[in-house]
Short mmCIF file of C-alpha atoms in Angstrom, two decimals:
data_model
loop_
_atom_site.label_atom_id
_atom_site.label_comp_id
_atom_site.label_asym_id
_atom_site.label_seq_id
_atom_site.Cartn_x
_atom_site.Cartn_y
_atom_site.Cartn_z
CA MET D 1 4.46 -48.47 36.48
CA MET D 2 7.96 -49.04 35.13
CA MET D 3 10.03 -46.00 34.32
CA SER D 4 11.77 -45.70 30.99
CA LEU D 5 15.51 -45.27 30.63
CA VAL D 6 14.89 -41.63 29.65
CA ASP D 7 13.04 -41.10 32.94
CA TYR D 8 15.98 -42.58 34.84
CA LEU D 9 18.43 -40.41 32.92
CA ASN D 10 16.39 -37.31 33.73
CA ILE D 11 16.19 -38.24 37.40
CA THR D 12 19.91 -39.00 37.47
CA ILE D 13 20.77 -35.64 35.96
CA GLU D 14 18.43 -33.80 38.35
CA LEU D 15 19.70 -35.54 41.47
CA LEU D 16 23.42 -35.72 40.84
CA PRO D 17 25.15 -34.44 43.96
CA TYR D 18 28.56 -34.15 42.34
CA GLN D 19 30.16 -30.74 42.01
CA GLY D 20 29.86 -29.41 38.48
CA SER D 21 27.39 -32.09 37.44
CA ARG D 22 24.97 -29.50 36.05
CA SER D 23 27.32 -28.50 33.22
CA VAL D 24 29.29 -31.52 32.13
CA ASP D 25 30.22 -33.08 28.83
CA GLN D 26 29.17 -36.57 27.77
CA LYS D 27 32.37 -38.20 29.05
CA SER D 28 32.08 -36.55 32.48
CA LEU D 29 28.43 -37.53 32.76
CA THR D 30 29.40 -41.11 31.93
CA VAL D 31 32.02 -41.09 34.68
CA ILE D 32 29.45 -39.70 37.12
CA ALA D 33 26.92 -42.40 36.19
CA ALA D 34 29.50 -45.17 36.68
CA THR D 35 30.62 -43.58 39.95
CA LEU D 36 27.02 -43.54 41.20
CA ALA D 37 26.80 -47.25 40.36
CA LYS D 38 30.03 -47.82 42.28
CA ASP D 39 28.70 -45.89 45.30
CA LYS D 40 25.48 -47.94 45.24
CA THR D 41 27.55 -51.13 45.07
CA THR D 42 29.49 -50.05 48.15
CA SER D 43 26.19 -49.43 49.95
CA ALA D 44 24.79 -52.82 48.87
CA ASN D 45 27.96 -54.54 50.04
CA ALA D 46 27.60 -52.86 53.44
CA LYS D 47 24.03 -54.20 53.65
CA VAL D 48 25.34 -57.70 52.90
CA GLU D 49 27.83 -57.37 55.76
CA SER D 50 25.07 -56.20 58.09
CA LEU D 51 22.77 -59.07 57.06
CA LEU D 52 25.59 -61.60 57.47
CA ALA D 53 26.14 -60.43 61.04
CA ARG D 54 22.45 -61.07 61.85
CA THR D 55 21.86 -64.27 59.88
CA SER D 56 22.02 -67.73 61.37
CA ASP D 57 20.41 -69.65 58.49
CA PRO D 58 23.20 -71.52 56.62
CA LYS D 59 21.52 -71.19 53.20
CA THR D 60 20.96 -67.47 53.59
CA LYS D 61 24.49 -67.03 54.87
CA GLN D 62 25.90 -68.92 51.85
CA CYS D 63 23.89 -66.75 49.45
CA LEU D 64 24.90 -63.53 51.19
CA GLU D 65 28.56 -64.52 51.12
CA SER D 66 28.22 -65.18 47.40
CA CYS D 67 26.59 -61.78 46.89
CA GLY D 68 29.34 -60.12 48.90
CA SER D 69 31.88 -61.68 46.58
CA VAL D 70 29.86 -60.54 43.55
CA TYR D 71 29.74 -56.97 44.90
CA GLU D 72 33.49 -56.97 45.52
CA ASP D 73 34.06 -58.06 41.92
CA LEU D 74 31.52 -55.50 40.77
CA LEU D 75 33.45 -52.74 42.54
CA SER D 76 36.61 -53.81 40.74
CA ASP D 77 34.79 -53.92 37.38
CA LEU D 78 33.26 -50.49 37.94
CA ASN D 79 36.62 -49.00 38.95
CA THR D 80 38.15 -50.46 35.79
CA SER D 81 35.31 -49.10 33.65
CA ILE D 82 35.62 -45.63 35.20
CA LEU D 83 39.33 -45.60 34.43
CA ALA D 84 38.65 -46.78 30.87
CA ILE D 85 36.10 -43.98 30.38
CA LYS D 86 38.55 -41.38 31.67
CA GLU D 87 41.25 -42.75 29.36
CA ASP D 88 38.97 -42.66 26.29
CA ARG D 89 38.70 -46.44 26.00
CA PRO D 90 34.92 -46.84 25.67
CA VAL D 91 35.17 -50.39 24.30
CA ASN D 92 36.92 -51.51 27.49
CA ALA D 93 34.45 -49.58 29.63
CA LYS D 94 31.52 -51.27 27.85
CA THR D 95 33.08 -54.67 28.46
CA TYR D 96 33.46 -54.12 32.20
CA LEU D 97 30.04 -52.50 32.60
CA SER D 98 28.47 -55.46 30.79
CA ILE D 99 30.34 -57.88 33.05
CA ALA D 100 29.10 -55.90 36.05
CA MET D 101 25.49 -56.18 34.92
CA ASP D 102 25.80 -59.92 34.32
CA ALA D 103 27.34 -60.38 37.78
CA LEU D 104 24.22 -59.02 39.45
CA ASP D 105 22.24 -61.96 38.10
CA THR D 106 24.65 -64.31 39.88
CA CYS D 107 23.64 -62.91 43.27
CA GLU D 108 19.93 -63.28 42.56
CA ASP D 109 20.33 -66.75 41.04
CA GLY D 110 22.03 -68.07 44.18
CA PHE D 111 19.02 -67.18 46.30
CA LYS D 112 16.58 -68.63 43.76
CA GLU D 113 18.50 -71.92 43.49
CA LEU D 114 18.36 -72.45 47.25
CA ASN D 115 14.76 -71.24 47.54
CA VAL D 116 15.77 -68.43 49.88
CA LEU D 117 14.05 -65.03 49.90
CA LEU D 118 16.33 -62.41 48.35
CA PRO D 119 16.78 -59.56 50.85
CA LEU D 120 18.64 -57.47 48.25
CA ASN D 121 15.89 -56.95 45.65
CA LYS D 122 15.95 -53.16 45.86
CA GLU D 123 19.73 -52.95 45.86
CA ASP D 124 20.06 -55.25 42.86
CA SER D 125 17.29 -53.41 41.01
CA ASP D 126 18.90 -50.02 41.69
CA LEU D 127 22.31 -51.33 40.68
CA THR D 128 20.97 -52.79 37.46
CA GLN D 129 19.36 -49.46 36.60
CA MET D 130 22.50 -47.49 37.41
CA CYS D 131 24.73 -49.83 35.42
CA THR D 132 22.26 -49.63 32.53
CA ILE D 133 22.47 -45.84 32.58
CA ALA D 134 26.27 -45.91 32.74
CA LEU D 135 26.38 -48.40 29.87
CA ALA D 136 23.95 -46.30 27.80
CA PHE D 137 26.13 -43.22 28.30
CA THR D 138 29.24 -45.24 27.45
CA ASN D 139 27.61 -46.47 24.25
CA MET D 140 27.09 -42.84 23.25
CA LEU D 141 30.83 -42.23 23.57
CA GLY D 142 31.64 -44.59 20.74
#
C-alpha cells in the first residue's frame, strides 16, 4: 500500500530528531525537511562509494559513478535550496528542489539503459519522498 503525502508529513513530523522540531514555524519545518533530504543524500552517496569498492562489473561501476556524481550535484542543490529557504527566497528554493528531484531520475535511468539491476532503489525512493515533502513545504511558503 502506498502512503499519501500527508502520511509522510505526519511521519516526518513525528520522527524529526532535530532540536526544537516539535514547535517550529513553517519556514523552520521546511528547512528541516530539506536538511533531512540532504542527510539522506549523504547516506546514499556513502552507499555508492561502498558499492563501487566492491563492484568489478564495468557496467555497474559506470552506473554507480554516474549516481555518485548525481548525488554530489544533489547535495549542492539541496544546500542551495536550504540557503534560499532561510533567506526567504522560496522561488529559488523551489527551483533547486525541483532540479534535485529530476536528478534522481538520471541515476535510475543509467541503470535501466544498461540493463543493470539498480542497487539504490530504496535510497532513490526515500530521497524522492523527502524531496517531495521539502518541495511541498516550500510551496506553502509562497
